[in-house]
mmCIF file of C-alpha atoms in Angstrom:
data_model
loop_
_atom_site.group_PDB
_atom_site.id
_atom_site.type_symbol
_atom_site.label_atom_id
_atom_site.label_comp_id
_atom_site.label_asym_id
_atom_site.label_seq_id
_atom_site.Cartn_x
_atom_site.Cartn_y
_atom_site.Cartn_z
ATOM 1 C CA MET A 29 3.053 14.578 21.077
ATOM 2 C CA THR A 30 4.944 15.807 18.033
ATOM 3 C CA ILE A 31 8.175 14.004 17.136
ATOM 4 C CA ASP A 32 10.901 15.743 15.150
ATOM 5 C CA TYR A 33 12.520 13.082 12.969
ATOM 6 C CA GLY A 34 14.967 15.699 11.797
ATOM 7 C CA ARG A 35 16.733 14.910 15.085
ATOM 8 C CA PHE A 36 16.360 11.152 14.844
ATOM 9 C CA ALA A 37 20.118 10.644 14.546
ATOM 10 C CA GLU A 38 20.397 11.523 18.242
ATOM 11 C CA ARG A 39 18.269 8.499 19.120
ATOM 12 C CA LEU A 40 20.113 6.267 16.687
ATOM 13 C CA THR A 41 23.545 7.083 18.105
ATOM 14 C CA ALA A 42 22.598 6.865 21.783
ATOM 15 C CA PRO A 43 24.479 4.251 23.848
ATOM 16 C CA TRP A 44 23.357 0.685 23.188
ATOM 17 C CA PRO A 45 21.181 0.191 26.297
ATOM 18 C CA GLN A 46 19.180 3.322 25.410
ATOM 19 C CA ARG A 47 18.452 2.159 21.861
ATOM 20 C CA ARG A 48 17.640 -1.431 22.780
ATOM 21 C CA GLN A 49 13.960 -1.017 21.855
ATOM 22 C CA LEU A 50 14.357 1.720 19.240
ATOM 23 C CA VAL A 51 12.809 -0.186 16.344
ATOM 24 C CA GLU A 52 9.750 -1.052 18.438
ATOM 25 C CA GLU A 53 9.420 2.604 19.453
ATOM 26 C CA VAL A 54 9.547 3.780 15.839
ATOM 27 C CA GLN A 55 6.945 1.262 14.723
ATOM 28 C CA ARG A 56 4.578 2.254 17.547
ATOM 29 C CA GLU A 57 5.034 5.937 16.711
ATOM 30 C CA PHE A 58 3.740 5.246 13.209
ATOM 31 C CA GLY A 59 0.735 3.242 14.315
ATOM 32 C CA TYR A 60 2.040 -0.325 14.332
ATOM 33 C CA GLU A 61 -0.143 -2.395 16.606
ATOM 34 C CA ALA A 62 2.038 -4.892 18.394
ATOM 35 C CA VAL A 63 0.882 -8.478 18.058
ATOM 36 C CA VAL A 64 2.595 -11.394 19.739
ATOM 37 C CA GLY A 65 3.960 -13.675 17.022
ATOM 38 C CA THR A 66 1.756 -16.668 16.304
ATOM 39 C CA GLU A 67 4.744 -18.984 16.422
ATOM 40 C CA LYS A 68 6.724 -19.139 19.648
ATOM 41 C CA LYS A 69 10.027 -18.846 17.847
ATOM 42 C CA ALA A 70 11.630 -16.648 20.493
ATOM 43 C CA ASP A 71 11.912 -19.572 22.910
ATOM 44 C CA VAL A 72 13.956 -21.483 20.342
ATOM 45 C CA LEU A 73 16.065 -18.538 19.258
ATOM 46 C CA LEU A 74 17.164 -17.802 22.807
ATOM 47 C CA GLU A 75 18.963 -21.151 22.845
ATOM 48 C CA VAL A 76 21.424 -19.941 20.199
ATOM 49 C CA SER A 77 24.561 -18.526 21.774
ATOM 50 C CA ASP A 78 27.372 -16.386 20.406
ATOM 51 C CA VAL A 79 25.168 -13.870 18.612
ATOM 52 C CA PRO A 80 25.248 -10.095 19.158
ATOM 53 C CA GLU A 81 23.098 -8.886 22.032
ATOM 54 C CA ALA A 82 21.058 -6.562 19.802
ATOM 55 C CA LEU A 83 20.116 -9.418 17.476
ATOM 56 C CA ALA A 84 19.266 -11.723 20.372
ATOM 57 C CA ALA A 85 17.079 -9.013 21.947
ATOM 58 C CA TRP A 86 15.190 -8.479 18.685
ATOM 59 C CA THR A 87 14.504 -12.164 18.087
ATOM 60 C CA ALA A 88 13.395 -12.615 21.714
ATOM 61 C CA SER A 89 10.949 -9.691 21.659
ATOM 62 C CA PRO A 90 7.316 -10.830 22.105
ATOM 63 C CA VAL A 91 6.185 -7.961 19.839
ATOM 64 C CA ASN A 92 8.644 -8.631 17.032
ATOM 65 C CA SER A 93 6.884 -7.521 13.822
ATOM 66 C CA PHE A 94 8.825 -10.060 11.747
ATOM 67 C CA PHE A 95 7.282 -13.013 13.575
ATOM 68 C CA ALA A 96 3.817 -11.438 13.656
ATOM 69 C CA HIS A 97 3.725 -10.366 9.985
ATOM 70 C CA ARG A 98 6.399 -12.123 7.959
ATOM 71 C CA GLY A 99 4.735 -11.167 4.701
ATOM 72 C CA LEU A 100 5.781 -7.571 5.344
ATOM 73 C CA TYR A 101 9.460 -8.335 5.182
ATOM 74 C CA GLU A 102 9.822 -10.598 2.141
ATOM 75 C CA THR A 103 12.840 -12.098 3.854
ATOM 76 C CA SER A 104 13.726 -15.291 5.686
ATOM 77 C CA LEU A 105 15.446 -15.484 9.044
ATOM 78 C CA GLN A 106 18.580 -17.616 8.895
ATOM 79 C CA TRP A 107 18.835 -19.216 12.336
ATOM 80 C CA PRO A 108 21.232 -20.050 13.680
ATOM 81 C CA PRO A 109 23.283 -17.584 11.609
ATOM 82 C CA GLU A 110 25.167 -19.380 8.833
ATOM 83 C CA GLN A 111 28.871 -18.886 8.307
ATOM 84 C CA ALA A 112 29.792 -17.292 4.978
ATOM 85 C CA GLY A 113 33.493 -16.524 4.845
ATOM 86 C CA GLU A 114 34.218 -13.904 7.480
ATOM 87 C CA HIS A 115 30.506 -13.156 8.005
ATOM 88 C CA SER A 116 27.558 -14.732 9.783
ATOM 89 C CA VAL A 117 24.330 -14.464 7.763
ATOM 90 C CA PHE A 118 21.148 -13.969 9.798
ATOM 91 C CA MET A 119 18.668 -12.833 7.136
ATOM 92 C CA THR A 120 18.151 -13.509 3.425
ATOM 93 C CA GLU A 121 16.059 -11.770 0.805
ATOM 94 C CA TYR A 122 13.223 -14.147 -0.061
ATOM 95 C CA GLU A 123 14.433 -14.777 -3.617
ATOM 96 C CA GLY A 124 18.054 -15.063 -2.544
ATOM 97 C CA CYS A 125 19.100 -11.799 -4.209
ATOM 98 C CA CYS A 126 21.113 -10.693 -1.194
ATOM 99 C CA PHE A 127 22.009 -11.615 2.364
ATOM 100 C CA TRP A 128 22.573 -9.632 5.544
ATOM 101 C CA GLY A 129 25.104 -10.524 8.193
ATOM 102 C CA TYR A 130 27.710 -9.313 10.641
ATOM 103 C CA ARG A 131 31.388 -10.102 10.837
ATOM 104 C CA THR A 132 31.704 -13.263 12.865
ATOM 105 C CA ALA A 133 34.558 -11.700 14.810
ATOM 106 C CA ASP A 134 32.132 -8.942 15.879
ATOM 107 C CA ALA A 135 29.668 -11.335 17.531
ATOM 108 C CA PRO A 136 30.838 -10.397 21.064
ATOM 109 C CA LEU A 137 29.933 -6.749 20.404
ATOM 110 C CA PRO A 138 26.485 -5.754 21.677
ATOM 111 C CA ASP A 139 25.377 -3.998 18.478
ATOM 112 C CA PRO A 140 27.830 -4.543 15.593
ATOM 113 C CA ALA A 141 27.695 -3.291 12.010
ATOM 114 C CA VAL A 142 25.601 -5.150 9.424
ATOM 115 C CA TRP A 143 26.918 -5.974 5.957
ATOM 116 C CA ILE A 144 25.169 -6.927 2.733
ATOM 117 C CA GLY A 145 26.415 -9.755 0.521
ATOM 118 C CA TYR A 146 25.372 -11.309 -2.770
ATOM 119 C CA PRO A 147 25.356 -14.916 -4.018
ATOM 120 C CA ASP A 148 28.618 -15.863 -5.713
ATOM 121 C CA ASP A 149 29.700 -12.221 -5.479
ATOM 122 C CA GLU A 150 27.828 -11.545 -8.725
ATOM 123 C CA ASP A 151 27.085 -7.975 -7.668
ATOM 124 C CA GLY A 152 30.288 -7.272 -5.815
ATOM 125 C CA PRO A 153 31.832 -8.250 -2.482
ATOM 126 C CA TRP A 154 30.376 -7.790 0.967
ATOM 127 C CA GLU A 155 29.642 -4.126 1.612
ATOM 128 C CA PRO A 156 28.921 -2.236 4.841
ATOM 129 C CA LEU A 157 25.228 -1.363 5.030
ATOM 130 C CA SER A 158 24.384 -0.342 8.595
ATOM 131 C CA ARG A 159 26.552 0.877 11.442
ATOM 132 C CA SER A 160 24.706 -1.348 13.889
ATOM 133 C CA VAL A 161 22.075 -4.078 14.082
ATOM 134 C CA THR A 162 19.767 -1.409 15.520
ATOM 135 C CA GLU A 163 20.242 0.775 12.452
ATOM 136 C CA TRP A 164 19.555 -2.189 10.163
ATOM 137 C CA LEU A 165 16.332 -2.942 12.046
ATOM 138 C CA VAL A 166 15.172 0.666 11.698
ATOM 139 C CA GLN A 167 16.065 0.697 7.993
ATOM 140 C CA MET A 168 14.065 -2.480 7.523
ATOM 141 C CA ALA A 169 11.127 -1.053 9.483
ATOM 142 C CA VAL A 170 11.047 2.103 7.349
ATOM 143 C CA VAL A 171 11.073 0.241 4.025
ATOM 144 C CA ARG A 172 8.907 -2.729 5.081
ATOM 145 C CA VAL A 173 6.582 -1.769 7.968
ATOM 146 C CA LEU A 174 5.871 1.943 7.607
ATOM 147 C CA PRO A 175 4.385 1.666 4.089
ATOM 148 C CA GLU A 176 1.523 -0.336 5.606
ATOM 149 C CA TYR A 177 1.041 1.405 8.957
ATOM 150 C CA ALA A 178 1.765 5.088 8.256
ATOM 151 C CA PHE A 179 -0.103 7.703 6.278
ATOM 152 C CA ASN A 180 1.567 7.679 2.886
ATOM 153 C CA GLY A 181 2.050 10.361 0.271
ATOM 154 C CA GLY A 182 3.830 9.476 -2.964
ATOM 155 C CA VAL A 183 5.518 12.162 -5.042
ATOM 156 C CA ARG A 184 7.225 12.036 -8.442
ATOM 157 C CA THR A 185 10.170 14.282 -7.786
ATOM 158 C CA PHE A 186 11.773 17.251 -9.452
ATOM 159 C CA GLY A 187 12.107 16.208 -13.089
ATOM 160 C CA THR A 188 14.490 13.545 -14.344
ATOM 161 C CA ASP A 189 17.886 14.739 -13.112
ATOM 162 C CA GLU A 190 18.955 12.799 -10.025
ATOM 163 C CA ASP A 191 21.473 15.425 -9.000
ATOM 164 C CA VAL A 192 18.707 18.037 -9.000
ATOM 165 C CA GLN A 193 16.455 15.714 -7.017
ATOM 166 C CA GLY A 194 19.104 14.981 -4.414
ATOM 167 C CA ARG A 195 20.052 18.610 -3.933
ATOM 168 C CA ALA A 196 16.407 19.657 -3.599
ATOM 169 C CA VAL A 197 15.591 17.046 -0.965
ATOM 170 C CA ARG A 198 18.763 17.687 1.036
ATOM 171 C CA ALA A 199 18.184 21.433 0.942
ATOM 172 C CA ALA A 200 14.669 21.030 2.314
ATOM 173 C CA LEU A 201 15.101 18.287 4.921
ATOM 174 C CA PRO A 202 17.755 16.993 7.323
ATOM 175 C CA GLU A 203 18.974 13.447 6.849
ATOM 176 C CA LEU A 204 17.458 10.884 9.187
ATOM 177 C CA GLY A 205 20.833 9.448 10.151
ATOM 178 C CA LEU A 206 20.427 6.093 8.380
ATOM 179 C CA LEU A 207 22.864 4.995 5.697
ATOM 180 C CA PRO A 208 21.445 4.547 2.152
ATOM 181 C CA TRP A 209 19.638 1.265 1.533
ATOM 182 C CA PRO A 210 19.978 -0.606 -1.807
ATOM 183 C CA GLU A 211 16.789 -2.267 -3.003
ATOM 184 C CA THR A 212 15.672 -3.691 -6.395
ATOM 185 C CA GLY A 213 17.722 -1.350 -8.523
ATOM 186 C CA ASN A 214 17.103 1.689 -6.330
ATOM 187 C CA THR A 215 18.957 3.285 -3.473
ATOM 188 C CA PHE A 216 16.779 4.572 -0.634
ATOM 189 C CA HIS A 217 17.852 7.772 1.130
ATOM 190 C CA PHE A 218 16.174 8.741 4.408
ATOM 191 C CA PHE A 219 15.197 12.197 5.680
ATOM 192 C CA GLY A 220 13.342 13.505 8.717
ATOM 193 C CA ALA A 221 10.537 16.010 9.214
ATOM 194 C CA ARG A 222 8.015 16.786 11.914
ATOM 195 C CA ASP A 223 6.006 13.606 12.503
ATOM 196 C CA ALA A 224 7.201 12.231 9.164
ATOM 197 C CA ILE A 225 9.980 10.226 7.534
ATOM 198 C CA VAL A 226 10.750 10.912 3.882
ATOM 199 C CA VAL A 227 12.333 8.309 1.604
ATOM 200 C CA TRP A 228 13.858 9.405 -1.688
ATOM 201 C CA MET A 229 14.536 6.532 -4.080
ATOM 202 C CA SER A 230 17.295 7.306 -6.539
ATOM 203 C CA GLU A 231 17.555 5.044 -9.555
ATOM 204 C CA HIS A 232 20.687 3.317 -10.780
ATOM 205 C CA ASP A 233 19.272 3.849 -14.276
ATOM 206 C CA ALA A 234 20.025 7.517 -15.022
ATOM 207 C CA TRP A 235 17.096 7.696 -17.480
ATOM 208 C CA GLU A 236 14.517 7.077 -14.777
ATOM 209 C CA CYS A 237 13.212 9.667 -12.331
ATOM 210 C CA GLY A 238 13.449 8.837 -8.666
ATOM 211 C CA ASP A 239 10.361 8.542 -6.484
ATOM 212 C CA LEU A 240 9.770 10.094 -3.109
ATOM 213 C CA GLU A 241 7.577 8.585 -0.402
ATOM 214 C CA ILE A 242 6.425 10.444 2.711
ATOM 215 C CA TYR A 243 5.438 8.334 5.703
ATOM 216 C CA GLY A 244 3.544 10.368 8.282
ATOM 217 C CA ARG A 245 2.089 9.780 11.702
ATOM 218 C CA THR A 246 -0.849 11.879 10.537
ATOM 219 C CA GLU A 247 -2.202 13.094 7.203
ATOM 220 C CA ASP A 248 -1.265 16.652 8.154
ATOM 221 C CA ALA A 249 2.339 15.555 8.721
ATOM 222 C CA VAL A 250 2.514 14.118 5.198
ATOM 223 C CA ARG A 251 1.168 17.334 3.689
ATOM 224 C CA GLU A 252 3.492 19.492 5.780
ATOM 225 C CA ALA A 253 6.562 17.516 4.688
ATOM 226 C CA ALA A 254 5.423 17.712 1.063
ATOM 227 C CA GLY A 255 5.059 21.467 1.452
ATOM 228 C CA LEU A 256 8.678 21.727 2.576
ATOM 229 C CA LEU A 257 9.571 20.147 -0.762
ATOM 230 C CA GLY A 258 7.385 22.605 -2.652
ATOM 231 C CA VAL A 259 4.717 19.997 -3.441
ATOM 232 C CA ALA A 260 0.982 20.337 -2.789
ATOM 233 C CA LEU A 261 -0.755 16.958 -2.508
ATOM 234 C CA ASP A 262 -4.359 16.565 -3.631
ATOM 235 C CA ARG A 263 -6.868 14.954 -1.296
ATOM 236 C CA ASP A 264 -6.588 11.564 -2.985
ATOM 237 C CA GLU A 265 -2.788 11.628 -3.011
ATOM 238 C CA VAL A 266 -2.444 10.775 0.679
ATOM 239 C CA ARG A 267 -3.256 7.164 1.461
ATOM 240 C CA GLU A 268 -4.553 6.186 4.870
ATOM 241 C CA PRO A 269 -2.783 3.359 6.717
ATOM 242 C CA ARG A 270 -3.593 -0.179 5.578
ATOM 243 C CA ARG A 271 -3.771 -1.805 8.997
ATOM 244 C CA GLY A 272 -4.904 -5.347 9.647
ATOM 245 C CA THR A 273 -5.018 -6.309 5.979
ATOM 246 C CA LEU A 274 -1.784 -8.271 5.764
ATOM 247 C CA THR A 275 -1.531 -11.827 4.545
ATOM 248 C CA SER A 276 1.232 -13.708 6.324
ATOM 249 C CA ARG A 277 3.647 -15.455 3.999
ATOM 250 C CA VAL A 278 6.610 -17.466 5.205
ATOM 251 C CA PRO A 279 9.137 -17.804 2.356
ATOM 252 C CA ARG A 280 11.734 -20.524 2.400
ATOM 253 C CA ALA A 281 15.325 -19.473 2.983
ATOM 254 C CA PRO A 282 17.595 -20.270 0.022
ATOM 255 C CA HIS A 283 20.689 -22.356 0.579
ATOM 256 C CA LEU A 284 23.727 -20.216 1.258
ATOM 257 C CA GLY A 285 26.430 -22.657 0.301
ATOM 258 C CA THR A 286 27.645 -20.618 -2.665
ATOM 259 C CA LEU A 287 27.906 -17.362 -0.732
ATOM 260 C CA SER A 288 31.482 -16.165 -0.436
ATOM 261 C CA GLY A 289 32.689 -13.689 2.157
#
C-alpha cells in the first residue's frame, strides 16, 4: 500500500486517541522491526503519576524503540521527570547540550506541547519545539530511527544559498506538518512525498550548504522524491536499510540542577 506523506499532517492533527500509536505506525511503515525492550522498564515507569497520558503511553509500550535500541537516540530518559523552573524535563541529549520537557502545569493534558531548554540558558530560554508529545516522538523517530531502517538517499542541495534551497524544496514538496527541529548547528525541516519523508537541513552558518536526506519505504520512493527535486540519483547513491546492526549504548543522564526554566 502506498502512503502519501504529503498528507501526513492530517494524521498528526487527529484527535489524541486516534494518534496514540502514531509513532509506532510510522516506524513500522519504514521497516522498523518491533523488539520488546530488553529491560522491563515499562513496569517501573507506570508507577510514576502526574505525567501526560501520551508520555505514559509511550514509556509503557512493549515495542518502544527507545528501550529496544537506545543507541539510536543518543539521549537519556529522565524519569521521573525532573522539575526545571516551570518545566518538567523527561529527556536529555546524551552530552547535556539540551533538554526536552513540558510545562508542569500542562501535565493533566493528554498530549501537551514539548519545549526545548539549554543548560544555564547559554543558548537562550526555553523555546516551543513540538505542539504535542506525539509530534516530538515523530520528530525524534524521523531524525533517529528512519536513518537506520529506511532506504536513504543523500543529496547536496541547490548550491550554497539557503534561501534558494528552501524555496526549491517548498516548491516541490508539501511540508510534513512537523515543526523545524534544531540539531548540532542545523535546523531540520520536514517534507512529505509518496512513500518518502524528506529532511532538508539548513545551516546556521550561512557559508555552508544545507544537506537533504530522503528516507523512503522503497528504493523507488527515494528516487521518485529526488526526481521531484530535479535530482537523479546514481545506483550507489541510495543506501539500503541498515537493519539489525545497531550497538546498544545507554548514556548516563547529566545532572539538571543548573537548568533554569
